GROMACS .gro file of C-alpha atoms in nm:
model
  422
    1MET     CA    1   4.005   0.318   1.360
    2ASP     CA    2   4.179   0.058   1.142
    3ASN     CA    3   4.495   0.205   0.991
    4THR     CA    4   4.624  -0.132   0.867
    5THR     CA    5   4.726  -0.140   0.502
    6PRO     CA    6   4.722  -0.452   0.280
    7THR     CA    7   5.104  -0.442   0.264
    8ASP     CA    8   5.126  -0.451   0.644
    9GLN     CA    9   4.886  -0.747   0.658
   10ALA     CA   10   5.078  -0.947   0.398
   11ALA     CA   11   5.407  -0.883   0.577
   12SER     CA   12   5.267  -1.008   0.906
   13GLY     CA   13   5.102  -1.313   0.752
   14GLY     CA   14   4.762  -1.204   0.881
   15PRO     CA   15   4.428  -1.224   0.701
   16ASP     CA   16   4.349  -0.980   0.419
   17ILE     CA   17   4.118  -0.752   0.614
   18GLY     CA   18   4.069  -0.549   0.297
   19ASP     CA   19   3.874  -0.834   0.136
   20VAL     CA   20   3.650  -0.852   0.442
   21GLN     CA   21   3.592  -0.477   0.434
   22ARG     CA   22   3.511  -0.491   0.064
   23ARG     CA   23   3.254  -0.765   0.115
   24LEU     CA   24   3.085  -0.574   0.397
   25MET     CA   25   3.068  -0.247   0.202
   26VAL     CA   26   2.931  -0.413  -0.113
   27ASP     CA   27   2.674  -0.590   0.104
   28ALA     CA   28   2.570  -0.249   0.238
   29LEU     CA   29   2.543  -0.105  -0.115
   30ALA     CA   30   2.337  -0.402  -0.233
   31LEU     CA   31   2.101  -0.375   0.064
   32GLY     CA   32   2.045  -0.008  -0.021
   33GLY     CA   33   1.888  -0.114  -0.352
   34GLY     CA   34   1.947   0.008  -0.707
   35LEU     CA   35   2.276  -0.183  -0.754
   36SER     CA   36   2.270  -0.402  -1.066
   37SER     CA   37   2.397  -0.758  -1.043
   38ASP     CA   38   2.675  -0.681  -1.294
   39ALA     CA   39   2.801  -0.381  -1.098
   40GLU     CA   40   2.779  -0.577  -0.773
   41ALA     CA   41   2.987  -0.861  -0.919
   42ALA     CA   42   3.254  -0.617  -1.040
   43LEU     CA   43   3.272  -0.442  -0.703
   44ARG     CA   44   3.315  -0.778  -0.530
   45ALA     CA   45   3.588  -0.887  -0.773
   46VAL     CA   46   3.817  -0.581  -0.767
   47PRO     CA   47   4.036  -0.528  -0.456
   48ARG     CA   48   3.975  -0.155  -0.414
   49HIS     CA   49   4.232  -0.129  -0.135
   50ALA     CA   50   4.506  -0.244  -0.372
   51PHE     CA   51   4.458   0.081  -0.566
   52ALA     CA   52   4.507   0.299  -0.258
   53PRO     CA   53   4.837   0.187  -0.105
   54GLY     CA   54   4.908   0.363   0.220
   55ALA     CA   55   4.545   0.462   0.285
   56SER     CA   56   4.358   0.317   0.579
   57LEU     CA   57   4.095   0.053   0.507
   58GLU     CA   58   3.839   0.269   0.683
   59ALA     CA   59   3.905   0.547   0.430
   60VAL     CA   60   3.918   0.314   0.128
   61TYR     CA   61   3.586   0.148   0.206
   62HIS     CA   62   3.393   0.448   0.330
   63LEU     CA   63   3.068   0.460   0.134
   64LEU     CA   64   3.048   0.837   0.091
   65ASP     CA   65   3.401   0.981   0.109
   66PRO     CA   66   3.656   0.980  -0.177
   67VAL     CA   67   4.018   0.877  -0.121
   68VAL     CA   68   4.281   1.142  -0.193
   69VAL     CA   69   4.535   1.028  -0.451
   70LYS     CA   70   4.732   1.348  -0.515
   71ARG     CA   71   4.752   1.706  -0.390
   72ASN     CA   72   4.918   2.002  -0.559
   73ARG     CA   73   5.193   2.208  -0.398
   74TYR     CA   74   4.932   2.423  -0.222
   75GLY     CA   75   4.769   2.123  -0.058
   76SER     CA   76   4.456   2.120  -0.277
   77VAL     CA   77   4.328   1.782  -0.396
   78VAL     CA   78   4.380   1.735  -0.772
   79SER     CA   79   4.309   1.362  -0.798
   80SER     CA   80   4.104   1.123  -0.589
   81MET     CA   81   3.944   0.781  -0.601
   82PRO     CA   82   3.564   0.827  -0.605
   83ALA     CA   83   3.369   0.712  -0.301
   84MET     CA   84   3.233   0.358  -0.321
   85GLN     CA   85   2.877   0.483  -0.359
   86THR     CA   86   2.983   0.707  -0.650
   87HIS     CA   87   3.170   0.417  -0.816
   88ALA     CA   88   2.863   0.197  -0.786
   89ALA     CA   89   2.618   0.461  -0.910
   90MET     CA   90   2.826   0.552  -1.216
   91LEU     CA   91   2.879   0.186  -1.308
   92ASP     CA   92   2.504   0.133  -1.296
   93GLN     CA   93   2.451   0.442  -1.512
   94ALA     CA   94   2.706   0.322  -1.768
   95ALA     CA   95   2.556  -0.028  -1.799
   96VAL     CA   96   2.876  -0.168  -1.951
   97LYS     CA   97   2.812  -0.504  -2.118
   98ASP     CA   98   3.038  -0.790  -2.222
   99GLY     CA   99   3.241  -0.710  -2.532
  100MET     CA  100   3.204  -0.332  -2.518
  101ALA     CA  101   3.478  -0.078  -2.587
  102VAL     CA  102   3.507   0.172  -2.301
  103TRP     CA  103   3.712   0.489  -2.252
  104GLU     CA  104   3.757   0.613  -1.896
  105VAL     CA  105   3.855   0.979  -1.859
  106GLY     CA  106   4.042   1.037  -1.532
  107SER     CA  107   4.263   0.745  -1.441
  108GLY     CA  108   4.327   0.608  -1.095
  109GLY     CA  109   4.330   0.240  -1.181
  110CYS     CA  110   4.044   0.109  -0.969
  111ASN     CA  111   3.758   0.222  -1.193
  112ALA     CA  112   3.940   0.090  -1.501
  113ALA     CA  113   3.964  -0.249  -1.329
  114LEU     CA  114   3.591  -0.242  -1.252
  115ILE     CA  115   3.515  -0.154  -1.614
  116ARG     CA  116   3.745  -0.436  -1.729
  117GLU     CA  117   3.544  -0.683  -1.522
  118LEU     CA  118   3.221  -0.561  -1.684
  119ALA     CA  119   3.354  -0.551  -2.043
  120GLY     CA  120   3.487  -0.908  -2.019
  121ALA     CA  121   3.756  -1.083  -2.217
  122ASP     CA  122   3.617  -0.961  -2.549
  123GLY     CA  123   3.593  -0.598  -2.439
  124ARG     CA  124   3.843  -0.314  -2.477
  125VAL     CA  125   3.927  -0.064  -2.202
  126VAL     CA  126   4.131   0.255  -2.232
  127THR     CA  127   4.191   0.484  -1.935
  128SER     CA  128   4.349   0.829  -1.967
  129ASP     CA  129   4.458   1.118  -1.749
  130ILE     CA  130   4.629   1.451  -1.813
  131ASP     CA  131   4.877   1.385  -1.529
  132CYS     CA  132   5.152   1.141  -1.629
  133GLU     CA  133   5.233   1.076  -1.265
  134ILE     CA  134   4.875   0.954  -1.218
  135THR     CA  135   4.881   0.733  -1.529
  136GLU     CA  136   5.217   0.579  -1.434
  137ARG     CA  137   5.071   0.496  -1.094
  138ALA     CA  138   4.751   0.356  -1.250
  139ALA     CA  139   4.947   0.139  -1.495
  140ARG     CA  140   5.160  -0.002  -1.215
  141LEU     CA  141   4.862  -0.081  -0.990
  142LEU     CA  142   4.661  -0.234  -1.275
  143SER     CA  143   4.955  -0.458  -1.363
  144ASP     CA  144   5.008  -0.556  -0.998
  145THR     CA  145   4.642  -0.663  -0.970
  146GLY     CA  146   4.638  -0.863  -1.295
  147TYR     CA  147   4.465  -0.617  -1.530
  148HIS     CA  148   4.745  -0.617  -1.785
  149ASP     CA  149   4.533  -0.549  -2.093
  150VAL     CA  150   4.392  -0.211  -1.987
  151ARG     CA  151   4.556   0.056  -2.205
  152VAL     CA  152   4.672   0.354  -1.997
  153VAL     CA  153   4.726   0.685  -2.181
  154CYS     CA  154   4.865   1.017  -2.060
  155ALA     CA  155   4.672   1.282  -2.256
  156ASP     CA  156   4.440   1.579  -2.219
  157ALA     CA  157   4.088   1.440  -2.258
  158ALA     CA  158   3.981   1.755  -2.441
  159ASP     CA  159   4.200   1.636  -2.732
  160PRO     CA  160   4.149   1.326  -2.948
  161LEU     CA  161   4.307   1.014  -2.805
  162PRO     CA  162   4.651   0.940  -2.952
  163GLY     CA  163   4.661   0.637  -3.180
  164ASN     CA  164   4.383   0.477  -3.380
  165GLU     CA  165   4.145   0.394  -3.096
  166GLY     CA  166   3.827   0.395  -3.302
  167LEU     CA  167   3.485   0.443  -3.142
  168PHE     CA  168   3.369   0.355  -2.794
  169ASP     CA  169   3.038   0.211  -2.676
  170ARG     CA  170   3.082   0.386  -2.344
  171ILE     CA  171   3.278   0.688  -2.223
  172ILE     CA  172   3.292   0.730  -1.845
  173VAL     CA  173   3.432   1.054  -1.705
  174THR     CA  174   3.551   1.047  -1.343
  175ALA     CA  175   3.622   1.418  -1.304
  176ALA     CA  176   3.370   1.702  -1.282
  177ALA     CA  177   3.330   1.861  -1.626
  178TRP     CA  178   3.204   2.216  -1.676
  179ASP     CA  179   3.196   2.168  -2.054
  180LEU     CA  180   3.160   1.867  -2.286
  181PRO     CA  181   3.447   1.869  -2.537
  182THR     CA  182   3.348   1.767  -2.889
  183THR     CA  183   3.613   1.492  -2.865
  184TRP     CA  184   3.384   1.285  -2.647
  185SER     CA  185   3.093   1.288  -2.891
  186THR     CA  186   3.317   1.214  -3.189
  187HIS     CA  187   3.467   0.913  -3.007
  188LEU     CA  188   3.121   0.778  -2.916
  189ALA     CA  189   2.974   0.500  -3.129
  190GLU     CA  190   2.619   0.519  -3.263
  191GLY     CA  191   2.383   0.445  -2.977
  192GLY     CA  192   2.671   0.489  -2.731
  193ARG     CA  193   2.652   0.633  -2.382
  194LEU     CA  194   2.848   0.906  -2.205
  195VAL     CA  195   2.847   0.914  -1.824
  196VAL     CA  196   2.985   1.242  -1.694
  197PRO     CA  197   2.977   1.447  -1.371
  198LEU     CA  198   2.842   1.759  -1.542
  199THR     CA  199   2.861   2.098  -1.372
  200MET     CA  200   2.561   2.318  -1.450
  201ARG     CA  201   2.550   2.664  -1.289
  202GLY     CA  202   2.785   2.546  -1.016
  203LEU     CA  203   2.598   2.221  -0.941
  204THR     CA  204   2.756   1.889  -1.034
  205ARG     CA  205   2.549   1.579  -1.111
  206SER     CA  206   2.654   1.252  -1.270
  207VAL     CA  207   2.444   1.234  -1.587
  208ALA     CA  208   2.417   0.940  -1.825
  209PHE     CA  209   2.362   1.058  -2.183
  210ASP     CA  210   2.272   0.846  -2.484
  211LEU     CA  211   2.379   0.963  -2.829
  212VAL     CA  212   2.061   1.035  -3.027
  213ASP     CA  213   2.118   1.156  -3.384
  214ASP     CA  214   2.315   1.482  -3.351
  215HIS     CA  215   2.277   1.540  -2.977
  216LEU     CA  216   2.291   1.377  -2.633
  217GLU     CA  217   1.984   1.298  -2.422
  218SER     CA  218   1.990   1.218  -2.051
  219VAL     CA  219   1.863   0.884  -1.925
  220SER     CA  220   1.957   0.915  -1.557
  221MET     CA  221   2.107   1.157  -1.304
  222GLN     CA  222   2.278   1.097  -0.970
  223PRO     CA  223   2.439   1.323  -0.707
  224CYS     CA  224   2.818   1.295  -0.700
  225ARG     CA  225   3.133   1.457  -0.565
  226LEU     CA  226   3.446   1.449  -0.781
  227GLU     CA  227   3.750   1.668  -0.846
  228PRO     CA  228   3.720   1.911  -1.140
  229MET     CA  229   3.877   1.858  -1.482
  230ARG     CA  230   4.225   1.992  -1.547
  231GLY     CA  231   4.382   2.104  -1.871
  232ALA     CA  232   4.201   2.263  -2.164
  233ALA     CA  233   3.860   2.167  -2.019
  234ALA     CA  234   3.928   2.325  -1.678
  235HIS     CA  235   3.698   2.599  -1.552
  236GLN     CA  236   3.717   2.835  -1.257
  237PRO     CA  237   3.403   2.995  -1.113
  238GLU     CA  238   3.419   3.367  -1.039
  239LEU     CA  239   3.403   3.510  -0.690
  240LEU     CA  240   3.220   3.816  -0.565
  241LEU     CA  241   3.331   3.889  -0.207
  242LEU     CA  242   3.109   4.104   0.016
  243HIS     CA  243   3.219   4.246   0.351
  244ASN     CA  244   3.523   4.012   0.335
  245THR     CA  245   3.301   3.742   0.482
  246VAL     CA  246   3.033   3.647   0.224
  247CYS     CA  247   3.160   3.461  -0.083
  248LEU     CA  248   2.929   3.442  -0.384
  249TRP     CA  249   3.047   3.196  -0.648
  250PHE     CA  250   2.914   3.243  -1.003
  251ASP     CA  251   2.971   2.950  -1.236
  252ASP     CA  252   2.889   3.123  -1.565
  253GLY     CA  253   3.057   3.457  -1.498
  254LEU     CA  254   2.969   3.752  -1.277
  255PRO     CA  255   2.640   3.932  -1.344
  256ALA     CA  256   2.676   4.209  -1.602
  257ALA     CA  257   2.590   4.467  -1.335
  258PRO     CA  258   2.622   4.305  -0.991
  259GLU     CA  259   2.514   4.623  -0.808
  260LEU     CA  260   2.605   4.450  -0.485
  261THR     CA  261   2.815   4.632  -0.227
  262ASP     CA  262   2.926   4.555   0.126
  263SER     CA  263   2.640   4.765   0.262
  264VAL     CA  264   2.384   4.526   0.109
  265VAL     CA  265   2.471   4.241   0.345
  266GLU     CA  266   2.466   4.478   0.641
  267SER     CA  267   2.111   4.594   0.570
  268GLU     CA  268   1.785   4.474   0.722
  269ARG     CA  269   1.684   4.115   0.646
  270THR     CA  270   1.352   3.986   0.513
  271GLU     CA  271   1.243   3.629   0.591
  272VAL     CA  272   0.982   3.433   0.395
  273TRP     CA  273   0.888   3.080   0.505
  274THR     CA  274   0.753   2.847   0.241
  275GLY     CA  275   0.552   2.583   0.425
  276VAL     CA  276   0.758   2.324   0.235
  277PRO     CA  277   0.909   2.044   0.449
  278ALA     CA  278   1.288   2.020   0.436
  279GLU     CA  279   1.354   1.701   0.628
  280TRP     CA  280   1.325   1.482   0.317
  281ARG     CA  281   1.558   1.519   0.019
  282ASP     CA  282   1.478   1.360  -0.315
  283PRO     CA  283   1.748   1.114  -0.433
  284ALA     CA  284   1.898   1.343  -0.698
  285ASP     CA  285   1.869   1.658  -0.484
  286THR     CA  286   1.671   1.842  -0.750
  287LEU     CA  287   1.570   2.158  -0.562
  288PRO     CA  288   1.899   2.349  -0.615
  289LEU     CA  289   1.910   2.242  -0.980
  290TYR     CA  290   1.548   2.346  -1.029
  291LEU     CA  291   1.617   2.690  -0.882
  292ALA     CA  292   1.932   2.717  -1.096
  293SER     CA  293   1.726   2.654  -1.407
  294VAL     CA  294   1.446   2.903  -1.334
  295LEU     CA  295   1.630   3.191  -1.164
  296ASP     CA  296   1.870   3.441  -1.318
  297GLY     CA  297   2.158   3.553  -1.097
  298PHE     CA  298   2.194   3.203  -0.947
  299CYS     CA  299   2.508   3.145  -0.738
  300ARG     CA  300   2.647   2.953  -0.442
  301LEU     CA  301   2.703   3.124  -0.106
  302GLU     CA  302   2.984   3.043   0.135
  303LEU     CA  303   3.085   3.215   0.460
  304THR     CA  304   3.446   3.273   0.561
  305GLU     CA  305   3.578   3.190   0.906
  306GLU     CA  306   3.572   3.563   0.984
  307HIS     CA  307   3.198   3.587   0.927
  308ASP     CA  308   3.038   3.823   1.179
  309LEU     CA  309   2.717   3.943   1.009
  310ALA     CA  310   2.392   3.884   1.195
  311THR     CA  311   2.186   3.943   0.880
  312ILE     CA  312   2.350   3.656   0.687
  313ALA     CA  313   2.263   3.336   0.871
  314PRO     CA  314   2.199   3.033   0.648
  315ALA     CA  315   2.147   2.690   0.802
  316LEU     CA  316   2.490   2.582   0.670
  317PRO     CA  317   2.809   2.788   0.628
  318SER     CA  318   2.889   2.669   0.275
  319ASP     CA  319   2.741   2.545  -0.052
  320VAL     CA  320   2.423   2.746   0.002
  321THR     CA  321   2.180   2.805  -0.285
  322ALA     CA  322   2.158   3.181  -0.350
  323VAL     CA  323   2.040   3.431  -0.610
  324THR     CA  324   2.112   3.799  -0.682
  325GLY     CA  325   1.904   4.062  -0.857
  326ALA     CA  326   1.829   4.435  -0.848
  327GLY     CA  327   2.114   4.497  -0.604
  328SER     CA  328   1.974   4.239  -0.360
  329LEU     CA  329   2.072   3.893  -0.237
  330ALA     CA  330   1.854   3.600  -0.132
  331TYR     CA  331   1.948   3.252  -0.017
  332LEU     CA  332   1.779   2.928   0.083
  333THR     CA  333   1.772   2.829   0.449
  334THR     CA  334   1.577   2.608   0.691
  335ARG     CA  335   1.428   2.627   1.039
  336SER     CA  336   1.266   2.385   1.280
  337ALA     CA  337   0.901   2.357   1.190
  338PRO     CA  338   0.694   2.533   1.459
  339GLY     CA  339   0.480   2.279   1.642
  340LEU     CA  340   0.573   1.999   1.402
  341LEU     CA  341   0.853   1.748   1.356
  342GLY     CA  342   1.115   1.819   1.095
  343ALA     CA  343   1.222   2.141   0.926
  344GLU     CA  344   1.089   2.392   0.676
  345PHE     CA  345   1.247   2.562   0.377
  346GLY     CA  346   1.266   2.940   0.391
  347VAL     CA  347   1.434   3.234   0.220
  348HIS     CA  348   1.643   3.515   0.369
  349ALA     CA  349   1.696   3.828   0.161
  350VAL     CA  350   1.881   4.159   0.200
  351GLY     CA  351   1.899   4.466  -0.020
  352PRO     CA  352   1.655   4.723  -0.163
  353GLU     CA  353   1.439   4.461  -0.342
  354ARG     CA  354   1.466   4.196  -0.071
  355GLN     CA  355   1.092   4.138  -0.027
  356ILE     CA  356   1.026   4.084  -0.398
  357LEU     CA  357   1.334   3.862  -0.439
  358ALA     CA  358   1.248   3.652  -0.132
  359GLU     CA  359   0.889   3.601  -0.246
  360THR     CA  360   1.009   3.505  -0.594
  361VAL     CA  361   1.248   3.240  -0.464
  362ALA     CA  362   0.991   3.109  -0.215
  363GLY     CA  363   0.735   3.079  -0.493
  364HIS     CA  364   0.972   2.862  -0.697
  365VAL     CA  365   1.040   2.640  -0.393
  366ARG     CA  366   0.667   2.583  -0.356
  367ASP     CA  367   0.635   2.517  -0.727
  368TRP     CA  368   0.916   2.260  -0.712
  369HIS     CA  369   0.748   2.086  -0.418
  370ARG     CA  370   0.412   2.075  -0.594
  371ARG     CA  371   0.526   1.986  -0.946
  372GLN     CA  372   0.869   1.822  -0.923
  373ARG     CA  373   0.948   1.679  -0.582
  374GLY     CA  374   0.964   1.301  -0.601
  375GLY     CA  375   0.925   1.318  -0.979
  376PRO     CA  376   1.160   1.210  -1.261
  377GLY     CA  377   1.380   1.520  -1.239
  378PRO     CA  378   1.499   1.724  -1.535
  379HIS     CA  379   1.547   1.601  -1.888
  380ILE     CA  380   1.883   1.725  -2.015
  381ARG     CA  381   1.979   1.756  -2.380
  382VAL     CA  382   2.319   1.861  -2.512
  383TYR     CA  383   2.362   2.016  -2.857
  384PRO     CA  384   2.676   2.136  -3.036
  385ALA     CA  385   2.774   2.498  -2.979
  386GLY     CA  386   2.626   2.717  -3.249
  387THR     CA  387   2.298   2.524  -3.270
  388PRO     CA  388   2.031   2.790  -3.347
  389ASP     CA  389   1.777   2.867  -3.076
  390GLU     CA  390   1.490   2.756  -3.299
  391GLN     CA  391   1.637   2.404  -3.309
  392LEU     CA  392   1.638   2.376  -2.929
  393PRO     CA  393   1.343   2.271  -2.709
  394ALA     CA  394   1.130   2.581  -2.660
  395ASP     CA  395   1.040   2.512  -2.295
  396GLY     CA  396   1.390   2.460  -2.156
  397ARG     CA  397   1.659   2.659  -1.977
  398VAL     CA  398   1.961   2.699  -2.205
  399ILE     CA  399   2.308   2.695  -2.048
  400ASP     CA  400   2.574   2.789  -2.301
  401LYS     CA  401   2.922   2.644  -2.272
  402ILE     CA  402   3.220   2.675  -2.504
  403HIS     CA  403   3.165   2.351  -2.695
  404CYS     CA  404   2.797   2.283  -2.636
  405ARG     CA  405   2.452   2.414  -2.545
  406ILE     CA  406   2.280   2.238  -2.254
  407VAL     CA  407   1.900   2.248  -2.228
  408LEU     CA  408   1.713   2.152  -1.909
  409THR     CA  409   1.340   2.083  -1.923
  410TRP     CA  410   1.126   1.978  -1.628
  411PRO     CA  411   0.844   1.733  -1.702
  412THR     CA  412   0.571   1.754  -1.440
  413LYS     CA  413   0.554   1.444  -1.222
  414THR     CA  414   0.258   1.220  -1.295
  415ALA     CA  415   0.236   1.027  -0.970
  416THR     CA  416   0.093   1.188  -0.659
  417SER     CA  417   0.372   1.289  -0.425
  418SER     CA  418   0.385   1.132  -0.080
  419MET     CA  419   0.541   1.445   0.062
  420PRO     CA  420   0.325   1.620   0.325
  421GLU     CA  421   0.167   1.956   0.262
  422TRP     CA  422   0.177   2.199   0.553
   0.00000   0.00000   0.00000
């Protein structure tokens, strides 16, 4: 493991290993495909390691893991630099062009520098964060690396930006947002684009939205992992704890009548196997989001370290797709495919209506595989809160937030899927 920092290298007169690491990681991203030439050039130009002083080069240039910037007094991460793959994907989604005005929400310095490279000398870049310690750090690092003309603002992104900033061609949010404050739409120029890690029913995806008339329409979606928003736009999912070992996290509030008790998870288990292969995951990981949009009582299941229930045995101990209903609980799992290579999706269920609930979930998994897997994914539209139902798409799942109404619709894929049928 290389724990050398750029400061150490400069002091010793050695080569800047960080530049070598950056070149190798960008090469790997480019070979993976999907990286635009503009984003690639920006990633090659910005010394990412200069924005993470004290972190090892291995951590800074890891493709999939973020770099911790700040923890709170309890040790929880409150700010981090997105993983290189996330940086690259969101830059591609934003498609920043020369001369554009861009507002970044969630400031660490590195992403603002990347945006500055893309916007060019005629562009305008503002980066903001609710934490003044973070913005002071970002301003210092941007200045140290030569990006003197990036404006750094300490402000809650749910409020209008201080000063007369005008409109932006692009707004890029680098923190997971449960809601979309009206501030973002009002700061967006006509035909502008918002790129935001949007949390829908507990699932976060980086979505690029174009402003179309009075609403936002998605143009792309990518998996991502970022810290949640703080301040007025913060949101805390609610927990239902069963048997002190099974955590059910509900993003949009607990069910009106949960009807779930500790005895439910101690009852007999039903298993239904779907015949759907699980060894291949579509790029945007659409199965959980599909289930979230068609099933009421959707939640995420996590097991505590004290878990000792034989009836609750998902393939993974955390971040498990689950659903509740009629006093019962079902969750998605996998098993090795009997007699075949790979794995198969299945459903475990407990409770008085376990058989019905398991069959229902399994049916939706099969439907996703047949109609959606390998397809374009959902189309997401965002309307202002208070928009009447009759003005929303009739065939979509509506997710109501405080400031907006999100509608997910699932166009059926047109191309024949290459996924095997069992």
